[in-house]
mmCIF file of N, CA and C in Angstrom:
data_model
loop_
_atom_site.group_PDB
_atom_site.id
_atom_site.type_symbol
_atom_site.label_atom_id
_atom_site.label_comp_id
_atom_site.label_asym_id
_atom_site.label_seq_id
_atom_site.Cartn_x
_atom_site.Cartn_y
_atom_site.Cartn_z
ATOM 1 N N UNK A 1 90.741 86.964 84.805
ATOM 2 C CA UNK A 1 90.508 86.807 86.194
ATOM 3 C C UNK A 1 89.622 88.308 86.392
ATOM 4 N N UNK A 2 89.708 89.293 85.671
ATOM 5 C CA UNK A 2 88.931 90.587 86.462
ATOM 6 C C UNK A 2 87.728 90.255 85.675
ATOM 7 N N UNK A 3 87.507 89.681 84.239
ATOM 8 C CA UNK A 3 86.345 89.540 83.910
ATOM 9 C C UNK A 3 85.091 89.041 84.917
ATOM 10 N N UNK A 4 85.209 87.343 85.307
ATOM 11 C CA UNK A 4 85.268 86.580 86.193
ATOM 12 C C UNK A 4 84.666 87.576 87.372
ATOM 13 N N UNK A 5 85.258 88.451 88.087
ATOM 14 C CA UNK A 5 84.763 89.149 88.862
ATOM 15 C C UNK A 5 83.507 90.091 88.955
ATOM 16 N N UNK A 6 84.066 90.669 87.723
ATOM 17 C CA UNK A 6 83.067 91.712 87.161
ATOM 18 C C UNK A 6 81.567 90.943 87.215
ATOM 19 N N UNK A 7 81.799 89.804 86.318
ATOM 20 C CA UNK A 7 80.571 89.444 85.882
ATOM 21 C C UNK A 7 79.953 88.549 87.522
ATOM 22 N N UNK A 8 80.619 88.047 88.229
ATOM 23 C CA UNK A 8 80.030 87.784 89.497
ATOM 24 C C UNK A 8 79.654 88.998 90.546
ATOM 25 N N UNK A 9 80.267 90.349 90.152
ATOM 26 C CA UNK A 9 79.535 91.657 90.528
ATOM 27 C C UNK A 9 78.136 92.151 90.474
ATOM 28 N N UNK A 10 78.041 91.881 88.733
ATOM 29 C CA UNK A 10 76.772 92.221 88.021
ATOM 30 C C UNK A 10 76.045 91.324 88.475
ATOM 31 N N UNK A 11 75.986 89.822 88.414
ATOM 32 C CA UNK A 11 75.104 88.913 89.019
ATOM 33 C C UNK A 11 74.464 89.323 90.488
ATOM 34 N N UNK A 12 75.317 89.731 91.124
ATOM 35 C CA UNK A 12 75.039 89.706 92.993
ATOM 36 C C UNK A 12 74.303 90.961 92.708
ATOM 37 N N UNK A 13 74.532 92.184 91.971
ATOM 38 C CA UNK A 13 73.752 93.563 91.855
ATOM 39 C C UNK A 13 72.185 93.290 91.371
ATOM 40 N N UNK A 14 72.129 92.511 90.052
ATOM 41 C CA UNK A 14 70.792 91.867 89.848
ATOM 42 C C UNK A 14 70.147 91.157 90.733
ATOM 43 N N UNK A 15 70.582 90.191 91.469
ATOM 44 C CA UNK A 15 70.060 89.461 92.742
ATOM 45 C C UNK A 15 69.586 90.336 93.366
ATOM 46 N N UNK A 16 70.291 91.477 94.079
ATOM 47 C CA UNK A 16 70.190 92.297 95.292
ATOM 48 C C UNK A 16 68.816 93.326 94.717
ATOM 49 N N UNK A 17 69.033 93.709 93.185
ATOM 50 C CA UNK A 17 67.602 94.752 92.888
ATOM 51 C C UNK A 17 66.380 93.965 92.719
ATOM 52 N N UNK A 18 66.576 92.360 92.378
ATOM 53 C CA UNK A 18 65.462 91.871 92.432
ATOM 54 C C UNK A 18 64.847 91.310 93.760
ATOM 55 N N UNK A 19 65.903 91.169 94.588
ATOM 56 C CA UNK A 19 65.427 90.677 96.204
ATOM 57 C C UNK A 19 64.662 92.565 96.678
ATOM 58 N N UNK A 20 65.104 93.485 96.259
ATOM 59 C CA UNK A 20 64.814 94.382 96.621
ATOM 60 C C UNK A 20 63.271 94.814 96.269
ATOM 61 N N UNK A 21 62.795 94.192 94.969
ATOM 62 C CA UNK A 21 61.853 94.505 94.502
ATOM 63 C C UNK A 21 60.853 93.724 94.987
ATOM 64 N N UNK A 22 61.026 92.223 95.359
ATOM 65 C CA UNK A 22 60.351 91.450 96.035
ATOM 66 C C UNK A 22 60.008 92.176 97.091
ATOM 67 N N UNK A 23 60.649 92.421 98.235
ATOM 68 C CA UNK A 23 60.425 93.053 99.125
ATOM 69 C C UNK A 23 59.689 94.174 99.613
ATOM 70 N N UNK A 24 59.523 95.087 98.328
ATOM 71 C CA UNK A 24 58.720 96.426 98.279
ATOM 72 C C UNK A 24 57.520 95.604 98.020
ATOM 73 N N UNK A 25 57.257 94.347 97.520
ATOM 74 C CA UNK A 25 55.851 94.085 97.065
ATOM 75 C C UNK A 25 55.752 93.584 98.079
ATOM 76 N N UNK A 26 56.335 92.670 98.921
ATOM 77 C CA UNK A 26 56.009 92.197 100.268
ATOM 78 C C UNK A 26 55.441 93.189 100.960
ATOM 79 N N UNK A 27 55.944 94.072 100.849
ATOM 80 C CA UNK A 27 55.722 95.103 102.206
ATOM 81 C C UNK A 27 54.277 95.903 101.497
ATOM 82 N N UNK A 28 54.182 95.599 100.149
ATOM 83 C CA UNK A 28 52.710 96.460 99.635
ATOM 84 C C UNK A 28 53.212 97.751 99.211
ATOM 85 N N UNK A 29 54.354 97.976 98.964
ATOM 86 C CA UNK A 29 54.894 99.328 98.612
ATOM 87 C C UNK A 29 54.649 99.343 96.713
ATOM 88 N N UNK A 30 54.163 100.229 96.604
ATOM 89 C CA UNK A 30 54.124 100.412 94.989
ATOM 90 C C UNK A 30 55.362 100.832 94.575
ATOM 91 N N UNK A 31 55.478 101.201 93.256
ATOM 92 C CA UNK A 31 56.502 101.804 92.647
ATOM 93 C C UNK A 31 56.570 103.656 92.762
ATOM 94 N N UNK A 32 55.292 103.698 92.528
ATOM 95 C CA UNK A 32 54.908 105.356 92.577
ATOM 96 C C UNK A 32 55.193 105.933 94.291
ATOM 97 N N UNK A 33 54.711 104.874 94.949
ATOM 98 C CA UNK A 33 55.070 105.064 96.435
ATOM 99 C C UNK A 33 56.423 105.548 97.262
ATOM 100 N N UNK A 34 57.138 104.416 96.386
ATOM 101 C CA UNK A 34 58.386 104.473 96.138
ATOM 102 C C UNK A 34 59.177 105.837 95.928
ATOM 103 N N UNK A 35 58.426 105.726 94.544
ATOM 104 C CA UNK A 35 59.207 107.156 93.643
ATOM 105 C C UNK A 35 58.815 108.325 94.258
ATOM 106 N N UNK A 36 57.696 108.497 94.910
ATOM 107 C CA UNK A 36 56.982 109.555 95.590
ATOM 108 C C UNK A 36 58.401 109.895 97.113
ATOM 109 N N UNK A 37 58.608 108.776 97.524
ATOM 110 C CA UNK A 37 59.269 109.005 98.773
ATOM 111 C C UNK A 37 60.692 109.577 98.727
ATOM 112 N N UNK A 38 61.154 108.902 97.460
ATOM 113 C CA UNK A 38 62.842 109.152 97.275
ATOM 114 C C UNK A 38 62.488 110.225 95.962
ATOM 115 N N UNK A 39 61.577 111.091 95.572
ATOM 116 C CA UNK A 39 61.666 112.257 94.385
ATOM 117 C C UNK A 39 62.021 111.916 92.933
ATOM 118 N N UNK A 40 61.483 110.416 92.420
ATOM 119 C CA UNK A 40 62.430 110.398 91.199
ATOM 120 C C UNK A 40 60.720 110.065 90.771
ATOM 121 N N UNK A 41 61.089 109.760 89.553
ATOM 122 C CA UNK A 41 59.882 109.450 88.960
ATOM 123 C C UNK A 41 59.192 107.974 89.041
ATOM 124 N N UNK A 42 58.025 107.718 88.691
ATOM 125 C CA UNK A 42 57.741 106.374 88.747
ATOM 126 C C UNK A 42 58.292 105.599 87.547
ATOM 127 N N UNK A 43 58.133 105.993 86.765
ATOM 128 C CA UNK A 43 58.642 105.066 85.227
ATOM 129 C C UNK A 43 60.518 104.575 85.464
ATOM 130 N N UNK A 44 61.218 105.713 85.991
ATOM 131 C CA UNK A 44 62.467 105.559 86.522
ATOM 132 C C UNK A 44 62.481 104.499 87.575
ATOM 133 N N UNK A 45 62.002 104.871 88.741
ATOM 134 C CA UNK A 45 61.727 103.985 89.810
ATOM 135 C C UNK A 45 61.459 102.497 89.136
ATOM 136 N N UNK A 46 60.525 102.193 88.668
ATOM 137 C CA UNK A 46 60.145 100.732 87.404
ATOM 138 C C UNK A 46 61.343 100.386 86.647
ATOM 139 N N UNK A 47 61.851 101.166 85.974
ATOM 140 C CA UNK A 47 62.787 100.518 85.251
ATOM 141 C C UNK A 47 64.155 100.087 85.689
ATOM 142 N N UNK A 48 64.382 100.851 87.231
ATOM 143 C CA UNK A 48 65.749 100.435 87.535
ATOM 144 C C UNK A 48 65.415 98.953 88.522
ATOM 145 N N UNK A 49 64.147 98.980 89.238
ATOM 146 C CA UNK A 49 63.461 97.745 90.017
ATOM 147 C C UNK A 49 63.319 96.684 89.050
ATOM 148 N N UNK A 50 63.309 97.020 87.632
ATOM 149 C CA UNK A 50 62.931 95.690 86.629
ATOM 150 C C UNK A 50 63.957 95.160 85.983
ATOM 151 N N UNK A 51 65.024 95.660 86.252
ATOM 152 C CA UNK A 51 66.253 96.045 85.819
ATOM 153 C C UNK A 51 66.779 96.582 84.350
ATOM 154 N N UNK A 52 65.909 96.891 83.928
ATOM 155 C CA UNK A 52 65.908 97.874 82.338
ATOM 156 C C UNK A 52 67.069 98.852 82.452
ATOM 157 N N UNK A 53 67.322 99.755 83.728
ATOM 158 C CA UNK A 53 68.461 100.740 83.826
ATOM 159 C C UNK A 53 69.226 100.657 85.666
ATOM 160 N N UNK A 54 70.242 100.941 85.249
ATOM 161 C CA UNK A 54 71.264 100.556 86.316
ATOM 162 C C UNK A 54 71.070 101.823 87.636
ATOM 163 N N UNK A 55 70.771 100.894 88.811
ATOM 164 C CA UNK A 55 70.861 101.781 90.127
ATOM 165 C C UNK A 55 72.187 101.477 90.365
ATOM 166 N N UNK A 56 72.125 103.189 91.053
ATOM 167 C CA UNK A 56 73.393 103.227 92.161
ATOM 168 C C UNK A 56 73.003 102.865 93.114
ATOM 169 N N UNK A 57 74.479 102.745 94.276
ATOM 170 C CA UNK A 57 74.220 102.290 95.392
ATOM 171 C C UNK A 57 73.607 103.200 95.999
ATOM 172 N N UNK A 58 73.593 104.509 95.792
ATOM 173 C CA UNK A 58 72.890 105.688 96.755
ATOM 174 C C UNK A 58 71.550 105.127 96.265
ATOM 175 N N UNK A 59 71.079 105.481 95.212
ATOM 176 C CA UNK A 59 69.712 104.704 94.943
ATOM 177 C C UNK A 59 69.024 103.794 95.651
ATOM 178 N N UNK A 60 70.143 102.556 95.655
ATOM 179 C CA UNK A 60 69.513 101.309 96.297
ATOM 180 C C UNK A 60 68.984 101.364 97.700
ATOM 181 N N UNK A 61 70.295 102.188 98.723
ATOM 182 C CA UNK A 61 70.251 102.193 99.911
ATOM 183 C C UNK A 61 68.682 102.950 100.238
ATOM 184 N N UNK A 62 68.997 104.275 99.118
ATOM 185 C CA UNK A 62 67.545 105.027 99.761
ATOM 186 C C UNK A 62 66.226 104.306 99.080
ATOM 187 N N UNK A 63 66.250 103.661 98.255
ATOM 188 C CA UNK A 63 65.094 102.625 98.266
ATOM 189 C C UNK A 63 64.739 101.453 99.126
ATOM 190 N N UNK A 64 65.642 101.101 99.246
ATOM 191 C CA UNK A 64 65.669 100.117 100.572
ATOM 192 C C UNK A 64 64.996 100.919 102.102
ATOM 193 N N UNK A 65 65.488 101.887 102.410
ATOM 194 C CA UNK A 65 65.172 102.731 103.614
ATOM 195 C C UNK A 65 63.543 103.143 103.472
ATOM 196 N N UNK A 66 63.205 103.680 101.924
ATOM 197 C CA UNK A 66 62.082 104.333 101.604
ATOM 198 C C UNK A 66 60.759 102.977 101.921
ATOM 199 N N UNK A 67 61.084 101.588 101.769
ATOM 200 C CA UNK A 67 60.315 100.794 102.227
ATOM 201 C C UNK A 67 60.561 99.991 103.337
ATOM 202 N N UNK A 68 61.060 100.514 103.891
ATOM 203 C CA UNK A 68 61.617 100.055 105.321
ATOM 204 C C UNK A 68 62.149 99.047 105.802
ATOM 205 N N UNK A 69 63.164 98.686 104.950
ATOM 206 C CA UNK A 69 64.208 97.475 105.084
ATOM 207 C C UNK A 69 65.632 97.826 105.119
ATOM 208 N N UNK A 70 66.768 97.298 105.839
ATOM 209 C CA UNK A 70 67.806 97.170 105.827
ATOM 210 C C UNK A 70 68.687 96.999 104.337
ATOM 211 N N UNK A 71 69.237 97.848 103.692
ATOM 212 C CA UNK A 71 69.862 97.357 102.981
ATOM 213 C C UNK A 71 71.050 95.926 102.862
ATOM 214 N N UNK A 72 71.535 96.415 103.722
ATOM 215 C CA UNK A 72 72.643 95.326 104.105
ATOM 216 C C UNK A 72 71.480 93.476 104.330
ATOM 217 N N UNK A 73 70.372 93.817 104.674
ATOM 218 C CA UNK A 73 69.680 93.025 104.526
ATOM 219 C C UNK A 73 69.546 92.406 103.170
ATOM 220 N N UNK A 74 69.119 93.205 102.201
ATOM 221 C CA UNK A 74 68.882 92.914 100.842
ATOM 222 C C UNK A 74 69.877 92.297 100.663
ATOM 223 N N UNK A 75 71.020 92.784 100.614
ATOM 224 C CA UNK A 75 72.372 92.461 99.607
ATOM 225 C C UNK A 75 72.576 90.813 100.353
ATOM 226 N N UNK A 76 72.680 90.747 101.726
ATOM 227 C CA UNK A 76 72.812 89.125 102.522
ATOM 228 C C UNK A 76 71.502 88.137 101.981
ATOM 229 N N UNK A 77 70.191 88.869 101.418
ATOM 230 C CA UNK A 77 69.400 87.880 100.651
ATOM 231 C C UNK A 77 69.743 87.592 99.102
ATOM 232 N N UNK A 78 70.398 88.446 98.821
ATOM 233 C CA UNK A 78 70.961 88.191 97.328
ATOM 234 C C UNK A 78 72.046 87.328 97.274
ATOM 235 N N UNK A 79 72.649 87.786 98.176
ATOM 236 C CA UNK A 79 74.364 86.837 98.412
ATOM 237 C C UNK A 79 73.863 85.619 98.786
ATOM 238 N N UNK A 80 72.964 84.882 99.769
ATOM 239 C CA UNK A 80 72.626 83.600 99.912
ATOM 240 C C UNK A 80 71.795 83.089 98.647
ATOM 241 N N UNK A 81 70.850 83.876 97.650
ATOM 242 C CA UNK A 81 70.691 83.187 96.407
ATOM 243 C C UNK A 81 71.802 82.948 95.580
ATOM 244 N N UNK A 82 72.442 83.921 95.537
ATOM 245 C CA UNK A 82 73.549 83.731 94.530
ATOM 246 C C UNK A 82 74.337 82.402 94.898
ATOM 247 N N UNK A 83 74.843 82.086 95.745
ATOM 248 C CA UNK A 83 75.339 81.089 96.826
ATOM 249 C C UNK A 83 74.377 79.576 95.791
ATOM 250 N N UNK A 84 73.063 79.647 96.574
ATOM 251 C CA UNK A 84 72.270 79.176 96.091
ATOM 252 C C UNK A 84 71.938 78.358 94.998
ATOM 253 N N UNK A 85 72.318 79.385 94.034
ATOM 254 C CA UNK A 85 72.542 79.054 92.420
ATOM 255 C C UNK A 85 73.841 78.548 91.940
ATOM 256 N N UNK A 86 74.654 78.723 92.876
ATOM 257 C CA UNK A 86 76.461 78.082 92.604
ATOM 258 C C UNK A 86 76.421 76.734 93.114
ATOM 259 N N UNK A 87 75.431 76.616 93.829
ATOM 260 C CA UNK A 87 75.210 74.988 93.906
ATOM 261 C C UNK A 87 74.471 73.658 93.266
#
């Protein structure tokens, strides 16, 4: 049972990061501009948004704020997407 919850959480976090990346692109924000806004290297931001490195909750919130979106909204869209996948 615990593994199922963990897998479900990982899937949601992956979708949330993908949604954040989509929103950044839609807003016209480059990974370089996000990196400069939050004081992180461009390669690190890119790796995190592309799913090659884990992103912490604090980083997720900071990146969301840097591109001008509400992190709760990003999670909500990811959750809706996840529920759509389950159907």
